[in-house]
Amino acid sequence: MPKELVQILIRAANVRIERIVSHGHASPADFWYDQAQHEWVIVLKGTARLQFEDGVVEMKVGDFINIPSFRKHRVDWTTPDEPTVWLGVRYGEVTATRKDSTAT
Amino acid sequence: MPKELVQILIRAANVRIERIVSHGHASPADFWYDQAQHEWVIVLKGTARLQFEDGVVEMKVGDFINIPSFRKHRVDWTTPDEPTVWLGVRYGEVTATRKDSTAT
């Protein structure tokens, strides 16, 4: 399975705009994105399923979602029939640190 | 002619993500946007023509353009056949001031 193609369109202070092309790509089963920045994503082409710790979200063309910083997520599935094209905007402090409500 | 519909999707420090729907809307003939923030826009539906001081740019679905701060621009035309849907990301310092190379 080929890796996702990520094209960085804009890179500015605390903002990054990316175009991401997935072709049947999914995150490894036990892999979770866990990012210091917020990420707003919209599907430009194709269909996909994002997984969060509390469930999955189906996304088709035009659907968008805001993923707050440190909300764990993974790409559960993208359609194998055609490339899925995402636009993503990462924003907020790159150096933010997790605010855990519990400590061990 | 109805005004453009602007839906603010994300408003964060120095970043604003907007969904803009134009239906045959164009800027008034002598009106120019002249913004302190940079603006990156992509056409999600429809077709449009942006005008800059040095020419026009035709835009169709999937086309995007970065408009640096204080680059004057206006919406010259959007197709009357269907709504034109834009996604815009404003970013950079809201309080930036123009750096004029000439003074009068």
PDB file of C-alpha atoms in Angstrom:
ATOM      1  CA  MET A   1       0.000   0.000   0.000  1.00  0.00           C
ATOM      2  CA  PRO A   2       1.562   3.298  -1.045  1.00  0.00           C
ATOM      3  CA  LYS A   3       1.973   6.067   1.467  1.00  0.00           C
ATOM      4  CA  GLU A   4      -0.281   9.072   1.374  1.00  0.00           C
ATOM      5  CA  LEU A   5       0.957  11.936  -0.747  1.00  0.00           C
ATOM      6  CA  VAL A   6       1.123  15.196   1.177  1.00  0.00           C
ATOM      7  CA  GLN A   7       1.635  18.458  -0.662  1.00  0.00           C
ATOM      8  CA  ILE A   8       2.248  21.472   1.568  1.00  0.00           C
ATOM      9  CA  LEU A   9       0.531  24.443  -0.058  1.00  0.00           C
ATOM     10  CA  ILE A  10       1.068  27.087   2.596  1.00  0.00           C
ATOM     11  CA  ARG A  11       3.443  27.115   5.516  1.00  0.00           C
ATOM     12  CA  ALA A  12       3.198  30.167   7.738  1.00  0.00           C
ATOM     13  CA  ALA A  13       3.455  30.997  11.420  1.00  0.00           C
ATOM     14  CA  ASN A  14       1.247  28.438  13.196  1.00  0.00           C
ATOM     15  CA  VAL A  15      -0.680  27.651   9.984  1.00  0.00           C
ATOM     16  CA  ARG A  16      -0.102  24.930   7.443  1.00  0.00           C
ATOM     17  CA  ILE A  17      -2.380  24.158   4.509  1.00  0.00           C
ATOM     18  CA  GLU A  18      -1.927  20.720   2.988  1.00  0.00           C
ATOM     19  CA  ARG A  19      -3.403  18.743   0.118  1.00  0.00           C
ATOM     20  CA  ILE A  20      -3.387  15.050   0.917  1.00  0.00           C
ATOM     21  CA  VAL A  21      -4.068  12.265  -1.588  1.00  0.00           C
ATOM     22  CA  SER A  22      -4.909   8.801  -0.243  1.00  0.00           C
ATOM     23  CA  HIS A  23      -5.531   5.868  -2.543  1.00  0.00           C
ATOM     24  CA  GLY A  24      -7.058   3.158  -0.429  1.00  0.00           C
ATOM     25  CA  HIS A  25      -4.659   4.215   2.289  1.00  0.00           C
ATOM     26  CA  ALA A  26      -5.471   3.686   5.960  1.00  0.00           C
ATOM     27  CA  SER A  27      -3.451   4.273   9.104  1.00  0.00           C
ATOM     28  CA  PRO A  28      -1.862   1.164  10.604  1.00  0.00           C
ATOM     29  CA  ALA A  29      -4.319  -0.560  12.956  1.00  0.00           C
ATOM     30  CA  ASP A  30      -2.674   0.620  16.160  1.00  0.00           C
ATOM     31  CA  PHE A  31      -1.514   4.028  14.949  1.00  0.00           C
ATOM     32  CA  TRP A  32      -3.147   7.234  16.193  1.00  0.00           C
ATOM     33  CA  TYR A  33      -2.429  10.790  15.188  1.00  0.00           C
ATOM     34  CA  ASP A  34      -2.062  12.849  18.345  1.00  0.00           C
ATOM     35  CA  GLN A  35      -1.159  16.359  17.292  1.00  0.00           C
ATOM     36  CA  ALA A  36      -0.246  19.531  19.139  1.00  0.00           C
ATOM     37  CA  GLN A  37      -2.044  21.611  16.524  1.00  0.00           C
ATOM     38  CA  HIS A  38      -5.728  21.665  15.687  1.00  0.00           C
ATOM     39  CA  GLU A  39      -6.540  20.295  12.258  1.00  0.00           C
ATOM     40  CA  TRP A  40      -9.511  21.211  10.097  1.00  0.00           C
ATOM     41  CA  VAL A  41     -10.035  18.863   7.153  1.00  0.00           C
ATOM     42  CA  ILE A  42     -12.442  18.717   4.230  1.00  0.00           C
ATOM     43  CA  VAL A  43     -12.870  15.958   1.640  1.00  0.00           C
ATOM     44  CA  LEU A  44     -12.422  17.328  -1.901  1.00  0.00           C
ATOM     45  CA  LYS A  45     -12.746  13.964  -3.680  1.00  0.00           C
ATOM     46  CA  GLY A  46     -13.554  10.401  -2.712  1.00  0.00           C
ATOM     47  CA  THR A  47     -14.844   9.034   0.570  1.00  0.00           C
ATOM     48  CA  ALA A  48     -13.196   8.172   3.845  1.00  0.00           C
ATOM     49  CA  ARG A  49     -13.780   7.064   7.395  1.00  0.00           C
ATOM     50  CA  LEU A  50     -12.003   8.682  10.297  1.00  0.00           C
ATOM     51  CA  GLN A  51     -11.775   6.880  13.589  1.00  0.00           C
ATOM     52  CA  PHE A  52     -11.725   8.559  16.963  1.00  0.00           C
ATOM     53  CA  GLU A  53     -11.475   6.934  20.366  1.00  0.00           C
ATOM     54  CA  ASP A  54     -15.242   7.257  20.728  1.00  0.00           C
ATOM     55  CA  GLY A  55     -16.367   6.192  17.278  1.00  0.00           C
ATOM     56  CA  VAL A  56     -16.039   6.627  13.521  1.00  0.00           C
ATOM     57  CA  VAL A  57     -17.082   9.417  11.165  1.00  0.00           C
ATOM     58  CA  GLU A  58     -17.944   8.750   7.522  1.00  0.00           C
ATOM     59  CA  MET A  59     -16.865  11.547   5.214  1.00  0.00           C
ATOM     60  CA  LYS A  60     -17.820  12.239   1.620  1.00  0.00           C
ATOM     61  CA  VAL A  61     -17.096  15.116  -0.754  1.00  0.00           C
ATOM     62  CA  GLY A  62     -17.726  18.454   0.925  1.00  0.00           C
ATOM     63  CA  ASP A  63     -17.816  17.052   4.456  1.00  0.00           C
ATOM     64  CA  PHE A  64     -15.484  18.737   6.899  1.00  0.00           C
ATOM     65  CA  ILE A  65     -14.496  18.242  10.501  1.00  0.00           C
ATOM     66  CA  ASN A  66     -12.427  20.094  13.042  1.00  0.00           C
ATOM     67  CA  ILE A  67     -10.077  17.914  15.056  1.00  0.00           C
ATOM     68  CA  PRO A  68      -8.936  19.736  18.191  1.00  0.00           C
ATOM     69  CA  SER A  69      -5.334  19.341  19.289  1.00  0.00           C
ATOM     70  CA  PHE A  70      -4.595  16.055  21.038  1.00  0.00           C
ATOM     71  CA  ARG A  71      -7.853  14.450  19.915  1.00  0.00           C
ATOM     72  CA  LYS A  72      -6.534  11.084  18.863  1.00  0.00           C
ATOM     73  CA  HIS A  73      -7.598   9.991  15.402  1.00  0.00           C
ATOM     74  CA  ARG A  74      -6.632   7.720  12.559  1.00  0.00           C
ATOM     75  CA  VAL A  75      -7.688   7.178   8.973  1.00  0.00           C
ATOM     76  CA  ASP A  76      -9.724   3.995   9.230  1.00  0.00           C
ATOM     77  CA  TRP A  77     -10.526   3.611   5.549  1.00  0.00           C
ATOM     78  CA  THR A  78     -10.489   5.445   2.221  1.00  0.00           C
ATOM     79  CA  THR A  79     -12.295   4.184  -0.846  1.00  0.00           C
ATOM     80  CA  PRO A  80     -10.142   1.961  -3.065  1.00  0.00           C
ATOM     81  CA  ASP A  81     -12.191   2.983  -6.133  1.00  0.00           C
ATOM     82  CA  GLU A  82     -10.619   6.391  -6.620  1.00  0.00           C
ATOM     83  CA  PRO A  83      -8.121   8.688  -4.921  1.00  0.00           C
ATOM     84  CA  THR A  84      -9.436  10.469  -1.865  1.00  0.00           C
ATOM     85  CA  VAL A  85      -8.262  14.063  -1.795  1.00  0.00           C
ATOM     86  CA  TRP A  86      -8.257  15.999   1.460  1.00  0.00           C
ATOM     87  CA  LEU A  87      -7.552  19.585   2.222  1.00  0.00           C
ATOM     88  CA  GLY A  88      -6.192  20.089   5.707  1.00  0.00           C
ATOM     89  CA  VAL A  89      -5.509  23.237   7.681  1.00  0.00           C
ATOM     90  CA  ARG A  90      -3.353  22.840  10.756  1.00  0.00           C
ATOM     91  CA  TYR A  91      -3.486  25.793  13.070  1.00  0.00           C
ATOM     92  CA  GLY A  92      -2.761  26.856  16.624  1.00  0.00           C
ATOM     93  CA  GLU A  93       0.394  26.724  18.656  1.00  0.00           C
ATOM     94  CA  VAL A  94       2.850  24.149  17.356  1.00  0.00           C
ATOM     95  CA  THR A  95       4.360  23.948  20.825  1.00  0.00           C
ATOM     96  CA  ALA A  96       1.101  23.377  22.713  1.00  0.00           C
ATOM     97  CA  THR A  97       1.349  20.698  25.346  1.00  0.00           C
ATOM     98  CA  ARG A  98      -1.307  18.247  26.385  1.00  0.00           C
ATOM     99  CA  LYS A  99      -3.465  19.355  29.273  1.00  0.00           C
ATOM    100  CA  ASP A 100      -4.085  16.037  30.926  1.00  0.00           C
ATOM    101  CA  SER A 101      -6.768  16.026  33.563  1.00  0.00           C
ATOM    102  CA  THR A 102      -5.308  12.938  35.159  1.00  0.00           C
ATOM    103  CA  ALA A 103      -1.737  12.048  36.044  1.00  0.00           C
ATOM    104  CA  THR A 104      -0.284   8.692  36.886  1.00  0.00           C
TER     105      THR A 104
ATOM    106  CA  MET B   1     -28.201  40.682  -6.696  1.00  0.00           C
ATOM    107  CA  PRO B   2     -27.990  39.016  -3.307  1.00  0.00           C
ATOM    108  CA  LYS B   3     -24.922  39.427  -1.224  1.00  0.00           C
ATOM    109  CA  GLU B   4     -22.447  36.619  -0.892  1.00  0.00           C
ATOM    110  CA  LEU B   5     -23.147  34.224   1.957  1.00  0.00           C
ATOM    111  CA  VAL B   6     -20.171  33.844   4.266  1.00  0.00           C
ATOM    112  CA  GLN B   7     -20.144  31.081   6.861  1.00  0.00           C
ATOM    113  CA  ILE B   8     -17.286  31.262   9.334  1.00  0.00           C
ATOM    114  CA  LEU B   9     -16.221  27.690  10.067  1.00  0.00           C
ATOM    115  CA  ILE B  10     -13.200  28.313  12.254  1.00  0.00           C
ATOM    116  CA  ARG B  11     -12.105  31.448  14.040  1.00  0.00           C
ATOM    117  CA  ALA B  12      -8.838  31.172  15.923  1.00  0.00           C
ATOM    118  CA  ALA B  13      -5.826  33.347  16.669  1.00  0.00           C
ATOM    119  CA  ASN B  14      -4.788  34.838  13.326  1.00  0.00           C
ATOM    120  CA  VAL B  15      -6.667  32.144  11.365  1.00  0.00           C
ATOM    121  CA  ARG B  16     -10.152  32.189   9.937  1.00  0.00           C
ATOM    122  CA  ILE B  17     -11.658  29.490   7.735  1.00  0.00           C
ATOM    123  CA  GLU B  18     -14.699  30.549   5.743  1.00  0.00           C
ATOM    124  CA  ARG B  19     -17.120  28.944   3.322  1.00  0.00           C
ATOM    125  CA  ILE B  20     -18.378  31.509   0.827  1.00  0.00           C
ATOM    126  CA  VAL B  21     -21.308  30.987  -1.549  1.00  0.00           C
ATOM    127  CA  SER B  22     -21.666  33.356  -4.506  1.00  0.00           C
ATOM    128  CA  HIS B  23     -24.536  33.080  -6.943  1.00  0.00           C
ATOM    129  CA  GLY B  24     -23.616  35.230  -9.911  1.00  0.00           C
ATOM    130  CA  HIS B  25     -22.197  37.692  -7.411  1.00  0.00           C
ATOM    131  CA  ALA B  26     -19.382  40.062  -8.367  1.00  0.00           C
ATOM    132  CA  SER B  27     -17.694  42.869  -6.472  1.00  0.00           C
ATOM    133  CA  PRO B  28     -18.865  46.373  -7.392  1.00  0.00           C
ATOM    134  CA  ALA B  29     -16.882  47.686 -10.365  1.00  0.00           C
ATOM    135  CA  ASP B  30     -14.674  50.027  -8.357  1.00  0.00           C
ATOM    136  CA  PHE B  31     -14.410  47.925  -5.196  1.00  0.00           C
ATOM    137  CA  TRP B  32     -11.147  46.223  -4.238  1.00  0.00           C
ATOM    138  CA  TYR B  33     -10.449  43.956  -1.309  1.00  0.00           C
ATOM    139  CA  ASP B  34      -7.251  45.162   0.364  1.00  0.00           C
ATOM    140  CA  GLN B  35      -6.694  42.995   3.402  1.00  0.00           C
ATOM    141  CA  ALA B  36      -4.164  42.973   6.209  1.00  0.00           C
ATOM    142  CA  GLN B  37      -4.229  39.171   6.280  1.00  0.00           C
ATOM    143  CA  HIS B  38      -3.136  36.753   3.608  1.00  0.00           C
ATOM    144  CA  GLU B  39      -5.970  34.776   2.085  1.00  0.00           C
ATOM    145  CA  TRP B  40      -5.745  31.343   0.502  1.00  0.00           C
ATOM    146  CA  VAL B  41      -8.842  30.358  -1.485  1.00  0.00           C
ATOM    147  CA  ILE B  42      -9.970  27.266  -3.363  1.00  0.00           C
ATOM    148  CA  VAL B  43     -13.063  26.799  -5.540  1.00  0.00           C
ATOM    149  CA  LEU B  44     -15.186  23.880  -4.292  1.00  0.00           C
ATOM    150  CA  LYS B  45     -18.026  24.330  -6.804  1.00  0.00           C
ATOM    151  CA  GLY B  46     -18.723  26.525  -9.809  1.00  0.00           C
ATOM    152  CA  THR B  47     -16.389  28.864 -11.665  1.00  0.00           C
ATOM    153  CA  ALA B  48     -15.174  32.365 -11.019  1.00  0.00           C
ATOM    154  CA  ARG B  49     -12.846  35.065 -12.205  1.00  0.00           C
ATOM    155  CA  LEU B  50     -10.707  37.044  -9.803  1.00  0.00           C
ATOM    156  CA  GLN B  51      -9.284  40.364 -10.840  1.00  0.00           C
ATOM    157  CA  PHE B  52      -5.977  41.759  -9.662  1.00  0.00           C
ATOM    158  CA  GLU B  53      -4.404  45.063 -10.577  1.00  0.00           C
ATOM    159  CA  ASP B  54      -2.245  43.263 -13.141  1.00  0.00           C
ATOM    160  CA  GLY B  55      -4.825  40.945 -14.691  1.00  0.00           C
ATOM    161  CA  VAL B  56      -7.513  38.351 -14.152  1.00  0.00           C
ATOM    162  CA  VAL B  57      -7.371  34.723 -13.040  1.00  0.00           C
ATOM    163  CA  GLU B  58     -10.005  32.183 -14.133  1.00  0.00           C
ATOM    164  CA  MET B  59     -10.788  29.635 -11.450  1.00  0.00           C
ATOM    165  CA  LYS B  60     -12.648  26.349 -11.698  1.00  0.00           C
ATOM    166  CA  VAL B  61     -13.300  23.544  -9.219  1.00  0.00           C
ATOM    167  CA  GLY B  62     -10.107  22.557  -7.430  1.00  0.00           C
ATOM    168  CA  ASP B  63      -8.168  25.652  -8.439  1.00  0.00           C
ATOM    169  CA  PHE B  64      -6.605  27.549  -5.577  1.00  0.00           C
ATOM    170  CA  ILE B  65      -4.647  30.742  -5.185  1.00  0.00           C
ATOM    171  CA  ASN B  66      -2.797  32.482  -2.397  1.00  0.00           C
ATOM    172  CA  ILE B  67      -3.482  36.193  -2.137  1.00  0.00           C
ATOM    173  CA  PRO B  68      -0.785  37.894  -0.060  1.00  0.00           C
ATOM    174  CA  SER B  69      -1.826  40.643   2.325  1.00  0.00           C
ATOM    175  CA  PHE B  70      -2.505  43.976   0.661  1.00  0.00           C
ATOM    176  CA  ARG B  71      -2.647  42.471  -2.818  1.00  0.00           C
ATOM    177  CA  LYS B  72      -5.705  44.246  -4.134  1.00  0.00           C
ATOM    178  CA  HIS B  73      -8.303  41.965  -5.669  1.00  0.00           C
ATOM    179  CA  ARG B  74     -11.979  41.759  -6.496  1.00  0.00           C
ATOM    180  CA  VAL B  75     -14.416  39.094  -7.639  1.00  0.00           C
ATOM    181  CA  ASP B  76     -14.875  40.002 -11.288  1.00  0.00           C
ATOM    182  CA  TRP B  77     -17.414  37.315 -12.138  1.00  0.00           C
ATOM    183  CA  THR B  78     -18.964  34.088 -10.885  1.00  0.00           C
ATOM    184  CA  THR B  79     -21.021  31.790 -13.070  1.00  0.00           C
ATOM    185  CA  PRO B  80     -24.752  32.568 -12.980  1.00  0.00           C
ATOM    186  CA  ASP B  81     -25.569  28.928 -13.807  1.00  0.00           C
ATOM    187  CA  GLU B  82     -24.949  27.522 -10.342  1.00  0.00           C
ATOM    188  CA  PRO B  83     -23.690  28.661  -6.959  1.00  0.00           C
ATOM    189  CA  THR B  84     -19.939  29.113  -6.718  1.00  0.00           C
ATOM    190  CA  VAL B  85     -18.641  27.787  -3.423  1.00  0.00           C
ATOM    191  CA  TRP B  86     -15.288  28.943  -2.120  1.00  0.00           C
ATOM    192  CA  LEU B  87     -13.265  27.864   0.826  1.00  0.00           C
ATOM    193  CA  GLY B  88     -11.065  30.626   2.178  1.00  0.00           C
ATOM    194  CA  VAL B  89      -8.355  30.578   4.820  1.00  0.00           C
ATOM    195  CA  ARG B  90      -7.271  33.949   6.151  1.00  0.00           C
ATOM    196  CA  TYR B  91      -4.030  33.847   8.039  1.00  0.00           C
ATOM    197  CA  GLY B  92      -1.212  36.034   9.282  1.00  0.00           C
ATOM    198  CA  GLU B  93      -1.228  39.060  11.530  1.00  0.00           C
ATOM    199  CA  VAL B  94      -4.586  40.800  11.598  1.00  0.00           C
ATOM    200  CA  THR B  95      -2.808  44.007  12.577  1.00  0.00           C
ATOM    201  CA  ALA B  96      -0.220  43.966   9.792  1.00  0.00           C
ATOM    202  CA  THR B  97       0.281  47.339   8.172  1.00  0.00           C
ATOM    203  CA  ARG B  98       1.036  48.019   4.578  1.00  0.00           C
ATOM    204  CA  LYS B  99       4.727  48.289   3.721  1.00  0.00           C
ATOM    205  CA  ASP B 100       4.641  50.917   1.029  1.00  0.00           C
ATOM    206  CA  SER B 101       7.817  51.263  -0.947  1.00  0.00           C
ATOM    207  CA  THR B 102       6.894  54.791  -1.939  1.00  0.00           C
ATOM    208  CA  ALA B 103       5.602  57.671   0.116  1.00  0.00           C
ATOM    209  CA  THR B 104       3.927  60.848  -1.047  1.00  0.00           C
TER     210      THR B 104
END
